Amino acid sequence: MFARLTTFLTIALALPSGAGAFEVSEAIRAELRPGWREPDGRYVAALQIELADGWKTYWRAPGEAGIPPSFNWAGSTNLAGVEFRWPSPEVFDLGGIAAIGYKHELTLPMVITPQGDGPVTLDAAVELGICSDICVPVSLRLSGRLDGAGAPDAGIRAALERGPRSAAAAGVGAV
């Protein structure tokens, strides 16, 4: 059985009071969706990000503006590799500057290859940027255990159907 995966916001950045005090945790929620195990032994899971109205986050290549996400899986066990299956992004005009990313939510499917037999314990440090009128870096700590008993998840399947695509196929080749 899949253990419930837990997500922690390791920091909640606050803007200086002159900028209108704001906690990043009000703009973003994130969790790891456990998904399922494929017959070849790999796991399919997803990082689920939900953003408050007016906020966006960035694609793997954010364009002329934005902060590309980075992932550090060093704390994980029985993990040989993680392959992201990015859904097609949108192109945003930020005052004449092109940025590429997602509004409202991002379900980022991941194909996880175990190093050996047994469950995979994920422990990831995630760095990403979110923007509204201002852009702020966010650090997330995601952890959980994948043991292979989950059923296919409709939300992850839908995200897989929206990607992966080349930049040209995603409609961002001209950026």
Short mmCIF file of N, CA and C in Angstrom, two decimals:
data_model
loop_
_atom_site.label_atom_id
_atom_site.label_comp_id
_atom_site.label_asym_id
_atom_site.label_seq_id
_atom_site.Cartn_x
_atom_site.Cartn_y
_atom_site.Cartn_z
N MET A 1 0.85 -1.19 0.00
CA MET A 1 0.00 0.00 0.00
C MET A 1 0.88 1.24 0.00
N PHE A 2 0.47 2.26 -0.71
CA PHE A 2 1.21 3.52 -0.70
C PHE A 2 0.99 4.23 0.62
N ALA A 3 2.05 4.63 1.23
CA ALA A 3 1.92 5.49 2.41
C ALA A 3 1.57 6.89 1.91
N ARG A 4 0.79 7.61 2.68
CA ARG A 4 0.47 9.00 2.30
C ARG A 4 1.77 9.78 2.21
N LEU A 5 2.00 10.42 1.11
CA LEU A 5 3.21 11.20 0.93
C LEU A 5 3.01 12.56 1.56
N THR A 6 4.04 13.04 2.20
CA THR A 6 3.95 14.29 2.93
C THR A 6 4.75 15.36 2.25
N THR A 7 4.25 16.56 2.27
CA THR A 7 4.93 17.71 1.70
C THR A 7 5.15 18.73 2.79
N PHE A 8 6.31 19.30 2.81
CA PHE A 8 6.63 20.35 3.77
C PHE A 8 7.11 21.57 3.03
N LEU A 9 6.61 22.74 3.35
CA LEU A 9 7.21 23.98 2.89
C LEU A 9 8.31 24.28 3.89
N THR A 10 9.56 24.21 3.45
CA THR A 10 10.64 24.40 4.40
C THR A 10 10.85 25.86 4.76
N ILE A 11 10.49 26.76 3.85
CA ILE A 11 10.58 28.16 4.20
C ILE A 11 9.34 28.87 3.67
N ALA A 12 8.92 29.84 4.37
CA ALA A 12 7.85 30.72 3.89
C ALA A 12 8.46 32.11 3.90
N LEU A 13 8.87 32.56 2.73
CA LEU A 13 9.51 33.86 2.64
C LEU A 13 8.50 34.96 2.87
N ALA A 14 8.88 35.95 3.58
CA ALA A 14 8.00 37.11 3.79
C ALA A 14 8.66 38.32 3.15
N LEU A 15 7.87 39.12 2.48
CA LEU A 15 8.38 40.35 1.89
C LEU A 15 8.51 41.40 2.98
N PRO A 16 9.37 42.37 2.78
CA PRO A 16 9.47 43.45 3.76
C PRO A 16 8.11 44.13 3.94
N SER A 17 7.87 44.66 5.11
CA SER A 17 6.57 45.25 5.41
C SER A 17 6.18 46.35 4.43
N GLY A 18 7.12 47.07 3.88
CA GLY A 18 6.83 48.10 2.88
C GLY A 18 6.25 47.52 1.61
N ALA A 19 6.48 46.25 1.35
CA ALA A 19 5.97 45.61 0.14
C ALA A 19 4.61 44.98 0.41
N GLY A 20 4.05 45.15 1.59
CA GLY A 20 2.78 44.50 1.92
C GLY A 20 3.08 43.10 2.38
N ALA A 21 3.29 42.91 3.66
CA ALA A 21 3.71 41.62 4.21
C ALA A 21 2.89 40.49 3.59
N PHE A 22 3.58 39.47 3.16
CA PHE A 22 2.94 38.37 2.46
C PHE A 22 3.72 37.10 2.74
N GLU A 23 3.03 36.02 3.05
CA GLU A 23 3.70 34.75 3.24
C GLU A 23 3.53 33.90 1.99
N VAL A 24 4.63 33.35 1.50
CA VAL A 24 4.61 32.53 0.30
C VAL A 24 3.66 31.35 0.46
N SER A 25 3.55 30.82 1.67
CA SER A 25 2.68 29.67 1.89
C SER A 25 1.22 29.96 1.55
N GLU A 26 0.84 31.24 1.46
CA GLU A 26 -0.52 31.60 1.05
C GLU A 26 -0.69 31.49 -0.45
N ALA A 27 0.39 31.45 -1.22
CA ALA A 27 0.33 31.44 -2.67
C ALA A 27 0.51 30.07 -3.29
N ILE A 28 1.06 29.11 -2.53
CA ILE A 28 1.39 27.82 -3.12
C ILE A 28 1.09 26.68 -2.14
N ARG A 29 0.58 25.60 -2.71
CA ARG A 29 0.46 24.33 -2.00
C ARG A 29 1.07 23.27 -2.88
N ALA A 30 1.80 22.36 -2.29
CA ALA A 30 2.45 21.32 -3.09
C ALA A 30 2.39 19.99 -2.35
N GLU A 31 2.29 18.93 -3.13
CA GLU A 31 2.33 17.59 -2.56
C GLU A 31 2.84 16.60 -3.60
N LEU A 32 3.31 15.49 -3.14
CA LEU A 32 3.71 14.40 -4.01
C LEU A 32 2.52 13.45 -4.14
N ARG A 33 2.10 13.18 -5.37
CA ARG A 33 1.02 12.22 -5.61
C ARG A 33 1.67 10.87 -5.88
N PRO A 34 1.31 9.82 -5.14
CA PRO A 34 2.03 8.55 -5.20
C PRO A 34 1.88 7.77 -6.50
N GLY A 35 0.78 7.89 -7.21
CA GLY A 35 0.66 7.20 -8.49
C GLY A 35 0.64 5.69 -8.37
N TRP A 36 1.42 5.01 -9.22
CA TRP A 36 1.35 3.56 -9.33
C TRP A 36 2.71 3.01 -9.75
N ARG A 37 2.78 1.67 -9.82
CA ARG A 37 4.00 1.00 -10.28
C ARG A 37 3.72 0.32 -11.61
N GLU A 38 4.62 0.52 -12.56
CA GLU A 38 4.51 -0.08 -13.89
C GLU A 38 5.00 -1.53 -13.85
N PRO A 39 4.58 -2.34 -14.82
CA PRO A 39 5.05 -3.73 -14.86
C PRO A 39 6.57 -3.87 -14.93
N ASP A 40 7.27 -2.86 -15.50
CA ASP A 40 8.73 -2.92 -15.59
C ASP A 40 9.44 -2.55 -14.27
N GLY A 41 8.65 -2.25 -13.21
CA GLY A 41 9.22 -1.95 -11.90
C GLY A 41 9.38 -0.47 -11.60
N ARG A 42 9.24 0.39 -12.62
CA ARG A 42 9.35 1.83 -12.38
C ARG A 42 8.04 2.34 -11.79
N TYR A 43 8.15 3.42 -11.02
CA TYR A 43 6.99 4.07 -10.43
C TYR A 43 6.61 5.28 -11.26
N VAL A 44 5.32 5.59 -11.29
CA VAL A 44 4.83 6.83 -11.89
C VAL A 44 4.17 7.61 -10.75
N ALA A 45 4.68 8.78 -10.49
CA ALA A 45 4.16 9.65 -9.43
C ALA A 45 4.12 11.07 -10.00
N ALA A 46 3.74 12.04 -9.19
CA ALA A 46 3.70 13.42 -9.68
C ALA A 46 3.90 14.40 -8.54
N LEU A 47 4.50 15.52 -8.89
CA LEU A 47 4.53 16.67 -8.01
C LEU A 47 3.31 17.50 -8.37
N GLN A 48 2.42 17.72 -7.41
CA GLN A 48 1.22 18.52 -7.61
C GLN A 48 1.43 19.88 -6.97
N ILE A 49 1.33 20.93 -7.78
CA ILE A 49 1.47 22.30 -7.29
C ILE A 49 0.17 23.04 -7.57
N GLU A 50 -0.38 23.66 -6.54
CA GLU A 50 -1.57 24.50 -6.69
C GLU A 50 -1.18 25.91 -6.29
N LEU A 51 -1.54 26.87 -7.15
CA LEU A 51 -1.18 28.27 -6.94
C LEU A 51 -2.42 29.11 -6.71
N ALA A 52 -2.30 30.11 -5.86
CA ALA A 52 -3.40 31.05 -5.62
C ALA A 52 -3.69 31.82 -6.90
N ASP A 53 -4.88 32.39 -7.00
CA ASP A 53 -5.26 33.17 -8.17
C ASP A 53 -4.21 34.25 -8.45
N GLY A 54 -3.85 34.40 -9.71
CA GLY A 54 -2.91 35.41 -10.12
C GLY A 54 -1.45 34.99 -10.06
N TRP A 55 -1.16 33.79 -9.55
CA TRP A 55 0.22 33.32 -9.42
C TRP A 55 0.54 32.32 -10.52
N LYS A 56 1.82 32.22 -10.85
CA LYS A 56 2.29 31.25 -11.84
C LYS A 56 3.65 30.72 -11.41
N THR A 57 4.01 29.58 -11.99
CA THR A 57 5.34 29.01 -11.79
C THR A 57 5.89 28.66 -13.15
N TYR A 58 7.13 28.21 -13.21
CA TYR A 58 7.83 28.11 -14.47
C TYR A 58 8.10 26.70 -14.95
N TRP A 59 8.22 26.60 -16.28
CA TRP A 59 8.57 25.38 -16.99
C TRP A 59 10.05 25.11 -16.80
N ARG A 60 10.51 23.96 -17.25
CA ARG A 60 11.93 23.57 -17.13
C ARG A 60 12.87 24.59 -17.77
N ALA A 61 12.41 25.27 -18.83
CA ALA A 61 13.14 26.37 -19.46
C ALA A 61 12.21 27.57 -19.44
N PRO A 62 12.39 28.50 -18.49
CA PRO A 62 11.39 29.53 -18.24
C PRO A 62 11.32 30.67 -19.25
N GLY A 63 12.13 30.66 -20.28
CA GLY A 63 12.12 31.76 -21.24
C GLY A 63 13.04 32.89 -20.79
N GLU A 64 12.71 34.11 -21.21
CA GLU A 64 13.56 35.26 -20.92
C GLU A 64 13.47 35.70 -19.46
N ALA A 65 12.41 35.30 -18.78
CA ALA A 65 12.23 35.67 -17.37
C ALA A 65 11.81 34.43 -16.61
N GLY A 66 12.01 34.44 -15.34
CA GLY A 66 11.56 33.33 -14.52
C GLY A 66 12.69 32.55 -13.90
N ILE A 67 12.32 31.68 -13.01
CA ILE A 67 13.27 30.88 -12.25
C ILE A 67 13.01 29.42 -12.60
N PRO A 68 13.98 28.73 -13.23
CA PRO A 68 13.76 27.32 -13.56
C PRO A 68 13.74 26.47 -12.29
N PRO A 69 12.88 25.47 -12.24
CA PRO A 69 12.86 24.61 -11.06
C PRO A 69 14.11 23.73 -11.00
N SER A 70 14.54 23.41 -9.79
CA SER A 70 15.64 22.45 -9.60
C SER A 70 15.24 21.47 -8.50
N PHE A 71 15.76 20.26 -8.65
CA PHE A 71 15.40 19.16 -7.75
C PHE A 71 16.68 18.49 -7.27
N ASN A 72 16.76 18.26 -5.97
CA ASN A 72 17.89 17.53 -5.38
C ASN A 72 17.31 16.34 -4.63
N TRP A 73 17.58 15.14 -5.14
CA TRP A 73 17.04 13.90 -4.59
C TRP A 73 18.03 13.20 -3.67
N ALA A 74 19.08 13.88 -3.22
CA ALA A 74 20.17 13.26 -2.47
C ALA A 74 19.72 12.52 -1.21
N GLY A 75 18.64 12.93 -0.59
CA GLY A 75 18.18 12.26 0.63
C GLY A 75 17.35 11.01 0.39
N SER A 76 17.11 10.66 -0.87
CA SER A 76 16.26 9.52 -1.20
C SER A 76 17.01 8.21 -1.07
N THR A 77 16.26 7.12 -0.88
CA THR A 77 16.87 5.79 -0.82
C THR A 77 16.24 4.89 -1.88
N ASN A 78 17.04 3.97 -2.38
CA ASN A 78 16.65 3.02 -3.43
C ASN A 78 16.20 3.76 -4.69
N LEU A 79 16.84 4.86 -5.00
CA LEU A 79 16.47 5.67 -6.15
C LEU A 79 17.62 5.70 -7.16
N ALA A 80 17.35 5.18 -8.37
CA ALA A 80 18.35 5.22 -9.44
C ALA A 80 18.17 6.45 -10.31
N GLY A 81 16.92 6.91 -10.49
CA GLY A 81 16.72 8.07 -11.34
C GLY A 81 15.28 8.56 -11.36
N VAL A 82 15.12 9.83 -11.75
CA VAL A 82 13.81 10.47 -11.88
C VAL A 82 13.78 11.13 -13.25
N GLU A 83 12.76 10.79 -14.04
CA GLU A 83 12.57 11.40 -15.36
C GLU A 83 11.27 12.18 -15.33
N PHE A 84 11.34 13.48 -15.61
CA PHE A 84 10.15 14.33 -15.60
C PHE A 84 9.45 14.26 -16.95
N ARG A 85 8.13 14.29 -16.92
CA ARG A 85 7.30 14.32 -18.13
C ARG A 85 6.51 15.62 -18.10
N TRP A 86 7.14 16.69 -18.52
CA TRP A 86 6.57 18.04 -18.43
C TRP A 86 5.34 18.19 -19.31
N PRO A 87 4.20 18.61 -18.77
CA PRO A 87 3.05 18.95 -19.61
C PRO A 87 3.34 20.22 -20.40
N SER A 88 2.60 20.43 -21.47
CA SER A 88 2.79 21.63 -22.29
C SER A 88 2.54 22.88 -21.45
N PRO A 89 3.47 23.84 -21.52
CA PRO A 89 3.33 25.09 -20.76
C PRO A 89 2.60 26.16 -21.56
N GLU A 90 2.41 27.31 -20.94
CA GLU A 90 1.87 28.50 -21.59
C GLU A 90 3.01 29.52 -21.72
N VAL A 91 2.85 30.46 -22.66
CA VAL A 91 3.79 31.57 -22.78
C VAL A 91 3.10 32.79 -22.18
N PHE A 92 3.79 33.47 -21.25
CA PHE A 92 3.27 34.67 -20.60
C PHE A 92 4.05 35.88 -21.08
N ASP A 93 3.36 37.00 -21.24
CA ASP A 93 4.01 38.27 -21.55
C ASP A 93 4.13 39.04 -20.24
N LEU A 94 5.34 39.21 -19.77
CA LEU A 94 5.60 39.94 -18.54
C LEU A 94 6.19 41.30 -18.90
N GLY A 95 5.34 42.22 -19.34
CA GLY A 95 5.80 43.55 -19.71
C GLY A 95 6.77 43.54 -20.86
N GLY A 96 6.48 42.73 -21.88
CA GLY A 96 7.35 42.65 -23.05
C GLY A 96 8.42 41.58 -22.96
N ILE A 97 8.46 40.86 -21.86
CA ILE A 97 9.42 39.78 -21.68
C ILE A 97 8.64 38.47 -21.67
N ALA A 98 9.09 37.49 -22.46
CA ALA A 98 8.41 36.20 -22.56
C ALA A 98 8.86 35.27 -21.44
N ALA A 99 7.89 34.67 -20.79
CA ALA A 99 8.16 33.65 -19.77
C ALA A 99 7.28 32.44 -20.10
N ILE A 100 7.74 31.27 -19.69
CA ILE A 100 7.05 30.02 -20.02
C ILE A 100 6.75 29.28 -18.73
N GLY A 101 5.48 28.89 -18.54
CA GLY A 101 5.14 28.19 -17.31
C GLY A 101 3.69 27.81 -17.21
N TYR A 102 3.19 27.85 -15.96
CA TYR A 102 1.87 27.32 -15.63
C TYR A 102 1.14 28.25 -14.67
N LYS A 103 -0.16 28.43 -14.91
CA LYS A 103 -1.03 29.18 -14.00
C LYS A 103 -1.87 28.19 -13.21
N HIS A 104 -2.28 28.59 -12.04
CA HIS A 104 -3.24 27.87 -11.19
C HIS A 104 -2.70 26.54 -10.65
N GLU A 105 -2.27 25.64 -11.54
CA GLU A 105 -1.77 24.36 -11.04
C GLU A 105 -0.80 23.74 -12.04
N LEU A 106 -0.01 22.85 -11.52
CA LEU A 106 0.90 22.05 -12.32
C LEU A 106 0.91 20.65 -11.72
N THR A 107 0.57 19.67 -12.53
CA THR A 107 0.78 18.28 -12.17
C THR A 107 1.96 17.83 -13.00
N LEU A 108 3.11 17.61 -12.36
CA LEU A 108 4.35 17.26 -13.04
C LEU A 108 4.63 15.77 -12.85
N PRO A 109 4.27 14.94 -13.86
CA PRO A 109 4.53 13.51 -13.74
C PRO A 109 6.03 13.20 -13.69
N MET A 110 6.35 12.16 -12.92
CA MET A 110 7.73 11.70 -12.79
C MET A 110 7.74 10.19 -12.93
N VAL A 111 8.67 9.68 -13.73
CA VAL A 111 8.90 8.25 -13.82
C VAL A 111 10.14 7.97 -12.97
N ILE A 112 9.94 7.17 -11.94
CA ILE A 112 10.96 6.95 -10.91
C ILE A 112 11.50 5.53 -11.04
N THR A 113 12.81 5.42 -11.27
CA THR A 113 13.45 4.13 -11.42
C THR A 113 14.13 3.75 -10.11
N PRO A 114 13.71 2.61 -9.52
CA PRO A 114 14.37 2.18 -8.28
C PRO A 114 15.77 1.62 -8.57
N GLN A 115 16.61 1.70 -7.57
CA GLN A 115 17.97 1.18 -7.69
C GLN A 115 17.97 -0.34 -7.55
N GLY A 116 17.07 -0.86 -6.73
CA GLY A 116 16.99 -2.30 -6.49
C GLY A 116 15.57 -2.68 -6.12
N ASP A 117 15.44 -3.85 -5.49
CA ASP A 117 14.12 -4.29 -5.04
C ASP A 117 13.65 -3.48 -3.84
N GLY A 118 12.35 -3.52 -3.58
CA GLY A 118 11.80 -2.85 -2.42
C GLY A 118 11.30 -1.46 -2.73
N PRO A 119 10.71 -0.83 -1.73
CA PRO A 119 10.13 0.51 -1.92
C PRO A 119 11.20 1.57 -2.14
N VAL A 120 10.76 2.68 -2.70
CA VAL A 120 11.61 3.86 -2.88
C VAL A 120 11.16 4.89 -1.86
N THR A 121 12.11 5.45 -1.13
CA THR A 121 11.80 6.55 -0.22
C THR A 121 12.33 7.82 -0.86
N LEU A 122 11.40 8.74 -1.15
CA LEU A 122 11.78 10.00 -1.77
C LEU A 122 12.00 11.06 -0.71
N ASP A 123 13.07 11.81 -0.86
CA ASP A 123 13.36 12.96 -0.01
C ASP A 123 14.01 13.99 -0.93
N ALA A 124 13.23 14.99 -1.33
CA ALA A 124 13.72 15.94 -2.33
C ALA A 124 13.68 17.37 -1.82
N ALA A 125 14.71 18.11 -2.14
CA ALA A 125 14.73 19.55 -1.95
C ALA A 125 14.40 20.15 -3.31
N VAL A 126 13.35 20.94 -3.36
CA VAL A 126 12.87 21.54 -4.61
C VAL A 126 12.98 23.05 -4.50
N GLU A 127 13.58 23.66 -5.49
CA GLU A 127 13.69 25.11 -5.57
C GLU A 127 12.94 25.54 -6.83
N LEU A 128 12.03 26.50 -6.68
CA LEU A 128 11.30 27.01 -7.84
C LEU A 128 10.89 28.45 -7.60
N GLY A 129 10.46 29.08 -8.65
CA GLY A 129 10.01 30.46 -8.53
C GLY A 129 8.52 30.53 -8.78
N ILE A 130 7.86 31.42 -8.05
CA ILE A 130 6.46 31.72 -8.31
C ILE A 130 6.33 33.23 -8.45
N CYS A 131 5.42 33.66 -9.32
CA CYS A 131 5.28 35.09 -9.60
C CYS A 131 3.82 35.50 -9.66
N SER A 132 3.57 36.69 -9.17
CA SER A 132 2.32 37.41 -9.36
C SER A 132 2.76 38.78 -9.83
N ASP A 133 2.57 39.81 -9.00
CA ASP A 133 3.13 41.12 -9.32
C ASP A 133 4.63 41.13 -9.04
N ILE A 134 5.06 40.26 -8.17
CA ILE A 134 6.46 40.09 -7.82
C ILE A 134 6.81 38.61 -7.97
N CYS A 135 8.09 38.31 -8.09
CA CYS A 135 8.54 36.92 -8.17
C CYS A 135 9.33 36.60 -6.90
N VAL A 136 9.09 35.41 -6.38
CA VAL A 136 9.81 34.99 -5.19
C VAL A 136 10.29 33.55 -5.36
N PRO A 137 11.48 33.26 -4.87
CA PRO A 137 11.94 31.87 -4.86
C PRO A 137 11.27 31.12 -3.72
N VAL A 138 10.98 29.85 -3.95
CA VAL A 138 10.35 29.01 -2.94
C VAL A 138 11.18 27.73 -2.80
N SER A 139 11.38 27.30 -1.57
CA SER A 139 12.05 26.04 -1.28
C SER A 139 11.03 25.09 -0.67
N LEU A 140 10.90 23.91 -1.27
CA LEU A 140 9.99 22.89 -0.77
C LEU A 140 10.79 21.67 -0.36
N ARG A 141 10.32 20.98 0.64
CA ARG A 141 10.91 19.70 1.04
C ARG A 141 9.81 18.66 0.85
N LEU A 142 10.01 17.73 -0.06
CA LEU A 142 9.02 16.70 -0.34
C LEU A 142 9.57 15.35 0.07
N SER A 143 8.75 14.59 0.77
CA SER A 143 9.20 13.26 1.16
C SER A 143 8.03 12.30 1.14
N GLY A 144 8.33 11.05 0.93
CA GLY A 144 7.31 10.01 0.93
C GLY A 144 7.89 8.67 0.52
N ARG A 145 7.08 7.65 0.65
CA ARG A 145 7.51 6.29 0.36
C ARG A 145 6.62 5.72 -0.73
N LEU A 146 7.24 5.16 -1.77
CA LEU A 146 6.52 4.50 -2.85
C LEU A 146 6.72 3.00 -2.68
N ASP A 147 5.61 2.26 -2.58
CA ASP A 147 5.76 0.81 -2.43
C ASP A 147 5.03 0.00 -3.49
N GLY A 148 4.35 0.68 -4.42
CA GLY A 148 3.82 -0.01 -5.59
C GLY A 148 2.40 -0.51 -5.54
N ALA A 149 1.64 -0.21 -4.50
CA ALA A 149 0.30 -0.75 -4.40
C ALA A 149 -0.79 0.17 -4.93
N GLY A 150 -0.44 1.35 -5.39
CA GLY A 150 -1.45 2.31 -5.84
C GLY A 150 -2.01 1.99 -7.21
N ALA A 151 -3.21 2.48 -7.46
CA ALA A 151 -3.86 2.34 -8.76
C ALA A 151 -3.53 3.56 -9.61
N PRO A 152 -3.62 3.43 -10.94
CA PRO A 152 -3.39 4.61 -11.78
C PRO A 152 -4.26 5.78 -11.35
N ASP A 153 -3.67 6.96 -11.37
CA ASP A 153 -4.28 8.21 -10.92
C ASP A 153 -4.72 8.99 -12.15
N ALA A 154 -6.01 9.34 -12.23
CA ALA A 154 -6.55 10.04 -13.40
C ALA A 154 -5.88 11.39 -13.64
N GLY A 155 -5.54 12.12 -12.57
CA GLY A 155 -4.89 13.41 -12.72
C GLY A 155 -3.49 13.29 -13.31
N ILE A 156 -2.75 12.28 -12.89
CA ILE A 156 -1.41 12.06 -13.43
C ILE A 156 -1.51 11.61 -14.89
N ARG A 157 -2.45 10.72 -15.17
CA ARG A 157 -2.65 10.27 -16.56
C ARG A 157 -2.98 11.45 -17.48
N ALA A 158 -3.85 12.36 -17.02
CA ALA A 158 -4.21 13.53 -17.84
C ALA A 158 -2.99 14.40 -18.10
N ALA A 159 -2.14 14.58 -17.09
CA ALA A 159 -0.91 15.38 -17.27
C ALA A 159 0.03 14.68 -18.25
N LEU A 160 0.12 13.36 -18.19
CA LEU A 160 0.97 12.62 -19.13
C LEU A 160 0.48 12.80 -20.57
N GLU A 161 -0.81 12.89 -20.75
CA GLU A 161 -1.37 13.08 -22.09
C GLU A 161 -1.07 14.47 -22.65
N ARG A 162 -0.78 15.43 -21.77
CA ARG A 162 -0.45 16.80 -22.20
C ARG A 162 1.05 16.96 -22.43
N GLY A 163 1.82 15.90 -22.39
CA GLY A 163 3.25 15.99 -22.61
C GLY A 163 3.85 14.61 -22.58
N PRO A 164 5.15 14.43 -22.63
CA PRO A 164 6.11 15.50 -22.90
C PRO A 164 6.10 15.86 -24.39
N ARG A 165 6.44 17.09 -24.67
CA ARG A 165 6.50 17.57 -26.04
C ARG A 165 7.76 18.40 -26.22
N SER A 166 8.16 18.49 -27.45
CA SER A 166 9.26 19.39 -27.75
C SER A 166 8.74 20.82 -27.60
N ALA A 167 9.63 21.77 -27.53
CA ALA A 167 9.21 23.17 -27.42
C ALA A 167 8.34 23.56 -28.62
N ALA A 168 8.74 23.14 -29.81
CA ALA A 168 7.96 23.48 -31.01
C ALA A 168 6.57 22.85 -30.94
N ALA A 169 6.48 21.57 -30.52
CA ALA A 169 5.19 20.90 -30.42
C ALA A 169 4.32 21.51 -29.33
N ALA A 170 4.97 22.07 -28.29
CA ALA A 170 4.21 22.71 -27.21
C ALA A 170 3.80 24.13 -27.57
N GLY A 171 4.22 24.61 -28.74
CA GLY A 171 3.84 25.94 -29.17
C GLY A 171 4.72 27.05 -28.64
N VAL A 172 5.91 26.71 -28.17
CA VAL A 172 6.80 27.73 -27.62
C VAL A 172 8.11 27.84 -28.41
N GLY A 173 8.14 27.27 -29.60
CA GLY A 173 9.36 27.26 -30.39
C GLY A 173 9.81 28.64 -30.84
N ALA A 174 8.88 29.59 -30.93
CA ALA A 174 9.25 30.92 -31.42
C ALA A 174 9.76 31.85 -30.32
N VAL A 175 9.75 31.38 -29.07
CA VAL A 175 10.18 32.24 -27.96
C VAL A 175 11.67 32.35 -27.93
#
